[in-house]
């Protein structure tokens, strides 16, 4: 495994929370794993399978997503959608995200004054 | 200790990365612990001492901040400022933050389509 620099670690911390937000927002529409990954990638957010699939399962376990097995193109796939509790979480996290954005913008605007 | 709900945990994950960004941005100007905490609070970002002070020490250990003990108002205080490596980290993290922002905005805009 490659060495991870402190800056990379900080970047990963930054991504971790944002990915949850993007996943919940994207699953306002139903997706299976691969199509979710593709939809996020199209929006510039690359999340590898080893991160995305466990995250989705964790969010389902927490009641924020619901899933259903269905056949599509002759293959059984597990489709995920946001739950009512997930929608609530999404709205609260978005509020928090916007507050954080405003604080960071204010800090930068001040130019460290 | 109070129970933490999954949504609260997700909110904390979201904050963790953003706080590092705000601290580095704020320390483009010199601060000691208390004045840093106050400056962030004025921008709507409340970070408790038990989070902020260890974070600042960690960032210094990683070479992203420099510090100096000085006397002010008859008390010795440790003043922190961003280092050249910290500035580099700040710029890279800001780029990442902006990319994440754009991805989240795109996901929401689509309305889950």
XYZ file of C-alpha atoms in Angstrom, chain A residues 18-55:
38
model
C -19.344 14.832 1.222
C -19.701 11.363 -0.309
C -22.491 10.459 2.124
C -24.317 13.633 1.156
C -23.926 12.955 -2.574
C -25.060 9.321 -2.191
C -28.214 10.300 -0.301
C -28.958 13.056 -2.848
C -28.388 10.737 -5.791
C -30.594 8.004 -4.301
C -33.618 10.243 -4.441
C -33.735 8.231 -7.636
C -33.410 4.448 -7.503
C -30.034 2.963 -8.440
C -28.177 -0.312 -8.176
C -24.521 -0.242 -7.145
C -22.951 0.121 -10.547
C -25.429 2.725 -11.846
C -25.023 4.749 -8.641
C -21.265 4.741 -9.057
C -21.650 5.841 -12.687
C -24.130 8.628 -11.821
C -21.729 10.039 -9.205
C -18.793 9.775 -11.587
C -20.716 11.767 -14.204
C -20.944 14.523 -11.596
C -17.203 14.491 -11.047
C -17.263 12.364 -7.903
C -15.207 9.204 -8.281
C -15.878 6.739 -5.462
C -14.270 3.337 -5.680
C -16.363 0.214 -5.185
C -14.607 -0.704 -1.954
C -15.830 2.559 -0.453
C -19.219 2.950 -2.105
C -20.734 -0.494 -1.623
C -19.992 -0.806 2.110
C -21.250 2.759 2.575
